[in-house]
Coordinates of C-alpha atoms in Angstrom, one line a residue:
Chain D
M1 CA 5.1 40.4 33.3
S2 CA 5.0 36.7 33.9
L3 CA 6.4 33.2 32.9
S4 CA 5.4 31.9 29.4
V5 CA 4.7 28.4 31.1
K6 CA 2.4 27.0 33.7
H7 CA 4.8 24.5 35.0
L8 CA 8.7 24.5 35.3
L9 CA 9.3 21.1 33.8
G10 CA 12.5 21.9 32.0
I11 CA 14.6 24.6 30.5
R12 CA 13.8 23.3 27.1
D13 CA 10.3 24.8 27.3
L14 CA 11.4 28.3 28.5
Q15 CA 12.1 31.3 26.5
R16 CA 15.0 33.6 27.1
Q17 CA 13.0 36.2 28.6
D18 CA 11.5 33.7 31.2
I19 CA 15.1 32.9 32.4
E20 CA 15.8 36.7 32.6
L21 CA 12.7 37.3 34.5
I22 CA 13.6 34.4 37.0
F23 CA 17.2 36.0 37.5
Q24 CA 15.6 39.5 37.9
T25 CA 13.3 38.2 40.6
A26 CA 16.1 36.1 42.1
D27 CA 18.2 39.2 42.5
Q28 CA 15.7 40.7 44.7
F29 CA 15.2 37.3 46.7
K30 CA 19.0 37.3 47.3
E31 CA 18.7 40.6 48.9
V32 CA 15.9 39.3 51.2
L33 CA 18.2 36.5 52.3
Q34 CA 20.8 39.0 53.5
R35 CA 18.2 40.8 55.8
P36 CA 18.0 40.3 59.6
I37 CA 14.7 38.6 59.0
K38 CA 15.2 36.4 55.8
K39 CA 11.5 35.8 55.2
V40 CA 8.7 37.5 53.2
P41 CA 5.0 36.8 53.6
T42 CA 4.2 36.3 49.9
L43 CA 3.1 32.8 49.7
R44 CA 1.4 32.6 53.2
D45 CA -1.8 31.1 51.8
T46 CA 0.0 28.6 49.5
T47 CA 0.6 25.0 50.4
I48 CA 3.4 23.1 48.6
V49 CA 4.1 19.5 48.5
N50 CA 7.6 18.2 48.0
L51 CA 7.4 14.8 46.4
F52 CA 10.8 13.1 46.4
F53 CA 10.7 9.7 44.9
E54 CA 14.5 9.6 44.7
N55 CA 17.3 10.6 47.3
S56 CA 18.3 14.2 47.5
T57 CA 20.0 16.4 50.0
R58 CA 20.7 19.9 48.6
T59 CA 17.9 20.2 46.2
R60 CA 15.3 19.0 48.9
I61 CA 16.7 21.2 51.6
S62 CA 17.0 24.1 49.2
F63 CA 13.5 23.9 48.0
E64 CA 12.2 23.5 51.6
L65 CA 14.1 26.5 52.6
A66 CA 12.9 28.6 49.8
E67 CA 9.3 27.6 50.5
K68 CA 9.7 28.5 54.1
R69 CA 11.4 31.8 53.3
L70 CA 8.3 32.6 51.2
S71 CA 6.1 31.7 54.2
A72 CA 4.4 28.8 52.3
D73 CA 3.1 25.7 54.1
T74 CA 5.1 22.6 53.2
I75 CA 4.4 19.0 53.2
N76 CA 7.4 16.6 52.6
F77 CA 6.9 13.3 50.9
S78 CA 9.5 10.6 50.4
A79 CA 8.9 7.4 48.6
S80 CA 10.6 5.3 51.0
G81 CA 8.2 4.4 53.8
S82 CA 5.1 5.6 51.9
S83 CA 2.3 3.7 50.2
V84 CA 4.2 3.6 46.9
S85 CA 5.8 0.4 48.2
K86 CA 2.2 -1.0 48.5
G87 CA 1.6 -0.6 44.8
E88 CA 0.0 2.8 44.7
T89 CA 0.3 4.6 41.3
L90 CA 2.0 8.0 40.9
I91 CA -1.3 9.6 39.9
D92 CA -3.2 8.1 42.8
T93 CA -0.4 9.3 45.2
V94 CA -0.5 12.8 43.9
N95 CA -4.3 13.0 43.6
N96 CA -4.6 11.9 47.2
I97 CA -2.2 14.5 48.2
L98 CA -4.0 17.1 46.1
S99 CA -7.3 16.4 47.8
M100 CA -5.8 17.8 50.9
K101 CA -5.9 21.3 49.1
V102 CA -2.3 21.6 48.0
D103 CA -1.5 24.4 45.6
M104 CA 1.9 23.4 44.1
V105 CA 3.9 20.3 43.5
V106 CA 7.8 20.1 43.6
M107 CA 8.8 16.6 42.3
R108 CA 11.8 14.5 41.9
H109 CA 11.6 11.2 40.3
S110 CA 14.1 8.6 38.9
A111 CA 12.0 8.1 35.7
S112 CA 12.5 10.7 33.0
G113 CA 9.4 12.4 32.0
A114 CA 7.5 11.8 35.3
P115 CA 6.6 15.3 36.0
H116 CA 5.5 15.8 32.3
F117 CA 3.2 12.8 32.7
L118 CA 1.8 14.3 35.8
A119 CA 1.3 17.8 34.4
K120 CA -1.2 16.1 31.9
H121 CA -3.3 14.8 34.8
I122 CA -3.3 17.4 37.6
N123 CA -4.1 21.1 37.6
V124 CA -1.6 22.7 39.8
P125 CA 1.9 24.0 38.9
I126 CA 4.6 21.5 38.9
L127 CA 8.3 22.1 39.6
N128 CA 10.7 19.5 38.2
A129 CA 13.4 19.0 40.8
G130 CA 15.1 16.4 38.8
D131 CA 13.6 13.6 36.5
G132 CA 15.8 10.6 35.7
I133 CA 18.4 11.5 33.2
N134 CA 16.2 14.2 31.6
E135 CA 16.3 17.6 33.1
H136 CA 17.0 19.4 36.5
P137 CA 15.8 22.9 35.6
T138 CA 16.4 24.9 38.8
Q139 CA 20.0 23.5 39.0
A140 CA 20.7 24.9 35.6
L141 CA 19.2 28.2 36.5
L142 CA 21.1 28.5 39.7
D143 CA 24.3 27.6 37.7
A144 CA 23.7 30.2 35.0
F145 CA 22.7 32.8 37.8
S146 CA 26.0 32.0 39.6
I147 CA 28.0 32.5 36.2
R148 CA 26.2 35.8 35.8
E149 CA 27.0 36.9 39.4
R150 CA 30.7 36.0 39.1
L151 CA 31.4 37.1 35.5
G152 CA 28.8 39.8 35.0
N153 CA 27.0 38.1 32.2
V154 CA 26.5 34.7 30.7
E155 CA 26.3 35.8 27.0
G156 CA 29.6 35.1 25.1
K157 CA 31.1 33.1 27.9
K158 CA 32.6 29.8 27.2
V159 CA 31.4 26.9 29.5
A160 CA 32.8 23.4 29.7
I161 CA 30.6 20.8 31.3
C162 CA 32.9 18.0 32.3
G163 CA 32.4 14.4 33.1
D164 CA 29.3 12.0 32.9
I165 CA 27.3 13.9 30.2
M166 CA 25.3 10.8 29.3
H167 CA 23.6 10.3 32.7
S168 CA 23.4 13.9 33.7
R169 CA 20.2 15.9 33.9
V170 CA 22.2 18.8 35.1
A171 CA 24.3 18.7 31.9
L172 CA 21.2 18.6 29.6
S173 CA 19.4 21.4 31.5
N174 CA 22.7 23.5 31.6
I175 CA 23.2 23.2 27.9
Y176 CA 19.7 24.4 27.3
C177 CA 20.0 27.3 29.6
L178 CA 23.5 28.4 28.6
R179 CA 22.7 28.1 24.9
K180 CA 19.5 30.2 25.4
L181 CA 21.5 32.9 27.2
G182 CA 24.0 33.1 24.3
A183 CA 27.0 31.2 26.0
E184 CA 29.1 28.7 24.1
V185 CA 29.2 25.2 25.6
M186 CA 31.6 22.4 25.4
V187 CA 31.0 18.9 26.8
V188 CA 34.1 17.0 27.7
G189 CA 34.5 13.4 29.1
P190 CA 35.2 9.8 28.1
P191 CA 33.7 9.0 24.7
T192 CA 31.6 6.3 26.4
L193 CA 30.0 9.1 28.7
I194 CA 29.0 11.5 25.8
P195 CA 26.0 10.6 23.6
K196 CA 26.6 10.5 19.9
H197 CA 25.3 13.4 17.7
M198 CA 25.3 15.7 20.7
A199 CA 27.1 18.5 18.9
A200 CA 24.6 18.5 16.0
A201 CA 21.6 18.1 18.2
L202 CA 22.4 20.6 20.9
G203 CA 24.7 23.0 19.3
V204 CA 27.6 22.3 21.6
H205 CA 31.3 21.5 21.1
V206 CA 32.6 18.0 22.0
S207 CA 36.0 17.1 23.4
Y208 CA 37.5 14.1 24.9
N209 CA 40.5 15.9 26.4
I210 CA 40.2 17.6 29.6
R211 CA 43.2 19.9 29.1
E212 CA 42.0 21.0 25.8
A213 CA 38.5 22.0 27.4
L214 CA 40.0 23.8 30.4
S215 CA 42.1 25.9 28.1
W216 CA 39.2 26.9 26.0
C217 CA 36.8 27.6 28.6
D218 CA 36.0 30.6 31.0
V219 CA 33.9 28.3 33.3
A220 CA 34.3 24.5 34.0
N221 CA 31.1 22.7 35.5
V222 CA 32.3 19.6 36.8
L223 CA 29.9 16.7 37.2
R224 CA 29.9 13.6 39.4
I225 CA 30.0 10.1 37.8
Q226 CA 26.6 8.7 38.3
L227 CA 27.3 5.1 39.0
E228 CA 23.8 4.6 40.3
R229 CA 22.4 5.2 36.6
Q230 CA 25.0 3.0 35.0
N231 CA 24.0 -0.5 34.3
T232 CA 27.3 -1.6 32.5
P233 CA 30.7 -0.3 33.2
L234 CA 31.6 2.6 31.0
F235 CA 35.1 3.2 32.0
S236 CA 37.8 1.0 33.5
S237 CA 37.9 2.3 37.0
L238 CA 37.4 5.4 39.1
R239 CA 41.1 5.7 39.5
E240 CA 41.7 5.7 35.7
Y241 CA 38.9 8.1 35.4
S242 CA 40.3 10.4 37.9
L243 CA 43.8 10.3 36.2
A244 CA 42.4 11.1 32.7
Y245 CA 39.6 13.6 33.7
G246 CA 39.9 14.6 37.4
I247 CA 40.6 18.4 37.9
N248 CA 43.5 19.0 40.2
R249 CA 45.6 22.0 41.0
Q250 CA 48.6 21.0 38.9
L251 CA 46.4 20.7 35.9
L252 CA 44.7 24.1 36.5
D253 CA 47.9 25.8 37.2
S254 CA 49.4 24.3 33.8
I255 CA 46.7 25.9 31.7
G256 CA 47.7 29.5 32.8
K257 CA 44.1 30.8 33.0
D258 CA 42.1 31.7 36.0
I259 CA 38.9 29.7 35.2
V260 CA 35.9 29.6 37.4
I261 CA 35.1 26.2 38.8
M262 CA 31.5 24.9 39.6
H263 CA 30.0 21.6 40.7
P264 CA 26.3 20.8 41.3
G265 CA 27.1 18.4 44.1
P266 CA 27.5 16.0 45.7
I267 CA 31.3 16.0 45.2
N268 CA 33.3 12.9 44.9
R269 CA 36.5 14.4 46.0
G270 CA 39.6 12.8 44.6
V271 CA 37.5 11.5 41.6
E272 CA 36.2 14.3 39.4
I273 CA 37.7 17.1 41.5
N274 CA 40.4 17.4 44.2
S275 CA 39.9 19.3 47.4
D276 CA 42.7 21.8 46.3
V277 CA 40.4 22.9 43.6
A278 CA 37.0 22.5 45.2
D279 CA 38.1 24.6 48.2
S280 CA 40.0 27.2 46.3
G281 CA 39.2 30.9 45.4
Q282 CA 38.4 29.9 41.9
S283 CA 35.5 27.6 43.1
I284 CA 32.0 29.1 43.4
I285 CA 30.5 25.8 44.5
L286 CA 29.2 27.1 47.8
D287 CA 27.9 30.3 46.0
Q288 CA 25.9 27.9 43.9
V289 CA 24.2 26.4 46.9
E290 CA 23.4 29.8 48.3
N291 CA 22.0 31.1 45.0
G292 CA 20.0 28.0 44.8
V293 CA 17.6 29.1 47.5
A294 CA 17.0 32.6 45.9
V295 CA 16.5 31.0 42.4
R296 CA 14.1 28.6 43.8
M297 CA 12.2 31.3 45.7
A298 CA 12.0 33.2 42.3
A299 CA 10.6 30.0 40.4
L300 CA 8.1 29.3 43.2
Y301 CA 7.0 33.0 43.4
L302 CA 6.6 33.3 39.6
L303 CA 4.7 30.0 39.0
A304 CA 2.4 30.8 42.0
G305 CA 1.6 34.2 40.5
K306 CA 1.1 32.6 37.0
K307 CA -1.4 30.3 38.6
T308 CA -3.4 33.1 40.1
E309 CA -3.3 35.1 36.8
Q310 CA -5.1 32.1 35.2
Q311 CA -7.9 32.0 37.6
Chain E
M1 CA -6.5 65.4 30.8
K2 CA -6.2 68.0 33.5
T3 CA -2.8 69.5 34.9
I4 CA -2.6 69.3 38.7
L5 CA 1.0 70.6 38.9
N6 CA 3.1 71.9 36.2
G7 CA 6.9 71.8 36.2
T8 CA 7.3 75.0 38.2
Q9 CA 4.7 74.2 40.7
L10 CA 6.1 70.7 41.2
A11 CA 9.6 72.2 42.0
I12 CA 8.0 74.7 44.5
T13 CA 6.1 71.9 46.1
V14 CA 9.2 69.7 46.5
D15 CA 11.0 72.7 48.0
R16 CA 8.2 73.2 50.4
L17 CA 8.1 69.6 51.5
C18 CA 11.9 69.8 52.2
H19 CA 11.5 72.8 54.3
Q20 CA 8.8 71.0 56.3
L21 CA 11.1 68.0 56.8
I22 CA 13.9 70.2 57.9
E23 CA 11.5 72.0 60.5
N24 CA 10.6 68.7 62.0
H25 CA 13.9 66.8 61.7
L26 CA 16.5 69.5 61.9
N27 CA 19.9 67.8 61.4
F28 CA 18.5 64.3 60.3
Q29 CA 20.7 62.5 62.8
E30 CA 17.8 60.4 64.0
T31 CA 15.8 60.4 60.8
V32 CA 16.1 58.1 57.7
L33 CA 14.4 58.6 54.4
I34 CA 12.9 55.7 52.6
G35 CA 11.5 56.0 49.0
L36 CA 9.0 53.4 47.8
Q37 CA 9.8 51.5 44.6
P38 CA 9.2 51.8 41.8
R39 CA 7.5 55.3 41.4
G40 CA 8.1 56.8 44.7
I41 CA 11.9 56.9 44.4
F42 CA 11.7 59.6 41.7
L43 CA 10.1 61.8 44.5
S44 CA 12.4 60.5 47.1
D45 CA 15.5 61.2 44.9
R46 CA 14.5 64.9 44.4
I47 CA 13.7 65.3 48.2
Y48 CA 17.1 63.8 49.2
H49 CA 19.1 65.9 46.8
K50 CA 17.2 69.1 47.6
L51 CA 17.9 68.4 51.3
K52 CA 21.6 67.9 50.6
Q53 CA 21.5 71.3 48.8
L54 CA 19.7 73.1 51.5
M55 CA 21.9 71.7 54.4
P56 CA 25.3 71.1 52.9
G57 CA 27.5 68.7 54.7
T58 CA 24.6 67.1 56.5
H59 CA 24.7 63.2 56.3
I60 CA 21.2 61.8 55.6
N61 CA 20.5 58.1 55.6
Y62 CA 18.5 57.4 52.3
G63 CA 17.3 54.0 51.3
K64 CA 14.9 52.5 48.8
L65 CA 12.1 49.9 49.6
D66 CA 10.4 47.4 47.4
I67 CA 7.0 46.1 48.7
T68 CA 6.2 43.5 46.0
F69 CA 6.6 40.5 48.4
Y70 CA 4.3 42.1 50.9
R71 CA 1.4 43.1 48.8
D72 CA -2.0 41.9 49.8
D73 CA -3.3 41.3 46.3
F74 CA -0.9 38.4 45.4
N75 CA -3.1 35.2 44.8
K76 CA -6.2 37.6 44.1
G77 CA -6.2 37.4 40.4
T78 CA -4.3 40.4 39.8
A79 CA -1.3 40.7 37.4
L80 CA 2.1 39.6 38.8
H81 CA 4.3 42.3 39.9
V82 CA 8.0 41.9 39.1
P83 CA 10.1 43.1 42.2
N84 CA 12.4 46.1 42.1
E85 CA 15.6 46.7 44.1
T86 CA 15.5 47.3 47.8
D87 CA 18.5 49.2 49.2
I88 CA 18.6 50.0 52.8
N89 CA 22.2 49.7 54.0
F90 CA 21.6 51.3 57.5
S91 CA 19.8 50.5 60.6
I92 CA 16.3 51.8 61.1
E93 CA 16.1 50.5 64.6
N94 CA 14.9 53.4 66.9
K95 CA 15.2 56.1 64.1
K96 CA 12.4 58.2 62.7
V97 CA 11.5 56.9 59.4
V98 CA 10.0 59.1 56.6
L99 CA 8.3 56.9 53.9
I100 CA 8.2 58.6 50.6
D101 CA 5.7 57.8 47.8
D102 CA 4.2 59.8 44.8
V103 CA 0.5 59.1 45.1
L104 CA -1.5 58.1 48.1
Y105 CA -4.5 56.3 47.0
T106 CA -6.1 53.3 48.8
G107 CA -3.4 53.2 51.4
R108 CA -2.6 49.5 50.7
T109 CA 0.9 50.2 49.3
I110 CA 1.8 52.1 52.5
R111 CA 0.3 49.2 54.5
S112 CA 2.7 46.8 52.7
A113 CA 5.6 49.2 53.2
L114 CA 5.0 49.2 57.0
D115 CA 5.1 45.5 57.0
A116 CA 8.3 45.4 54.7
M117 CA 10.0 48.0 56.8
L118 CA 9.5 46.1 60.0
D119 CA 11.6 43.4 58.7
F120 CA 14.6 45.8 58.9
G121 CA 14.0 46.7 62.6
R122 CA 11.8 48.7 64.9
P123 CA 11.6 52.4 64.1
A124 CA 10.9 55.1 66.8
A125 CA 8.3 56.6 64.6
V126 CA 7.0 56.5 61.0
E127 CA 5.8 59.5 59.1
L128 CA 4.4 59.5 55.5
L129 CA 5.2 62.0 52.7
V130 CA 3.4 62.1 49.6
L131 CA 3.2 64.3 46.5
I132 CA -0.5 63.7 45.8
D133 CA -3.1 62.7 48.2
R134 CA -6.4 61.3 46.8
R135 CA -8.1 61.9 50.0
F136 CA -11.5 60.2 49.3
S137 CA -10.2 56.9 48.0
R138 CA -8.9 55.3 51.2
Q139 CA -9.5 51.9 52.0
L140 CA -7.3 51.7 55.1
P141 CA -6.9 54.2 58.1
I142 CA -3.6 55.6 56.6
Q143 CA -3.1 59.4 56.3
P144 CA -0.1 61.4 55.1
D145 CA 2.0 63.7 57.4
Y146 CA 3.4 65.8 54.5
T147 CA 1.4 66.4 51.4
G148 CA 2.3 68.1 48.2
R149 CA -1.3 68.6 46.8
T150 CA -4.6 67.1 48.0
I151 CA -7.0 66.3 45.2
D152 CA -10.5 64.8 44.9
A153 CA -10.9 62.5 42.0
F154 CA -13.2 59.9 40.8
I155 CA -12.1 56.2 41.0
S156 CA -12.2 56.3 37.0
Q157 CA -9.6 58.9 37.0
K158 CA -5.9 58.2 37.1
V159 CA -3.2 60.4 38.5
K160 CA 0.0 60.3 36.5
V161 CA 3.1 61.8 37.9
R162 CA 5.7 62.5 35.2
W163 CA 9.4 63.1 35.9
Q164 CA 12.1 64.9 33.8
E165 CA 14.6 62.0 34.2
R166 CA 12.0 59.3 33.0
D167 CA 9.3 61.1 31.0
G168 CA 11.2 64.1 29.7
A169 CA 9.0 66.7 31.7
D170 CA 8.0 67.4 35.2
E171 CA 4.3 67.4 35.8
V172 CA 1.3 65.9 37.5
V173 CA -1.9 65.3 35.4
L174 CA -5.3 63.7 36.1
V175 CA -6.4 61.5 33.1
E176 CA -9.8 60.0 32.6

């Protein structure tokens, strides 16, 4: 049994059985991470390059840790301070790195579609660690894995994705992933931050009222406002956004339901979510971070295995 | 297809293996049993439950070990293996470990199991119990301490161990 894809560029390309295979494998890696020696020798003859053309804390550390837990050799590249600033093209940068006998590429880029472009030109498995406003597949996988862990199953669950839907690759990957697994999805946020025709195109419910969405859902995945991707102001102020869409204890208590709270990070405390919610028992934010390592180990393992099957 | 062990013979063999274990490990205070995933656990389940029957009230530590991440044929063009559950909720440090698998063939699975096991601690000693030993097919210097049946088989032949709980009948057969 193996993945149906050579690269992990997005959840859009995956079959439901691919996602379930990743989860089944991640379950076993999660057990490995509980052991006294949290490391297996599986990828000891594999070299992986982490190409980060955009800032990252969690994803980068998580991938690097996953690679090390699999005994892979890792090379870390960040665009700042590299020859990219001297005008080198993306393909030249990657081909030069691949000449050093690298077996896999993990890549984050601010341009949507950058890993898809690269996949047409190089012959090693590529894992998309986030491309612009397109997809962030491993985040969606770990989010769904965390829902499955907390609620037993994803199928039939109601998930509200709250906030800046327009600029969020996490939102898009989550919608694909949750829909493929049989969950119902609602996006909620200001009208200016939710693309038109989303309901018809992706099969999700749309709401502009946070209380309505929280009353409806079993799980709320709260997103950060991505000011770095907004060229023009799309809401009046962060304070007003927080008043209209911020999730706080008072709001949660008033809906009379014990919903699960998620956040892909980094959190802007006091804007989209308050500390009394983020740090409460309802929150699985740190579980998401822990599960991220196991899920990324599974993705790396399955893609490396896929590569060898094709040789 | 040739039958190596029928249901009755398999039950007698499991009984004998259990008595051999009791002879060497007495009350199992310093001994743990570990079945190897995926197929060895059918035998290790039988051994464990039979030992509990033969020694009522005795506590025996019993775990399951998956060796998928320790295989030496990953990246060698073979089919990808999907991992199974590892469940060892006790310490193996300074214990006598009895590894249990259904068929000993090349010895590579056991080599992987020894690697995997050492990530859980340093045992005092390790023994190997197998139902079927294909004695002329070894690729590594690994031999069993407890053997159900030793057989000679060609490389082209396959040993199939069938279990009541999975296949509807207990038997061991040799298929061409």
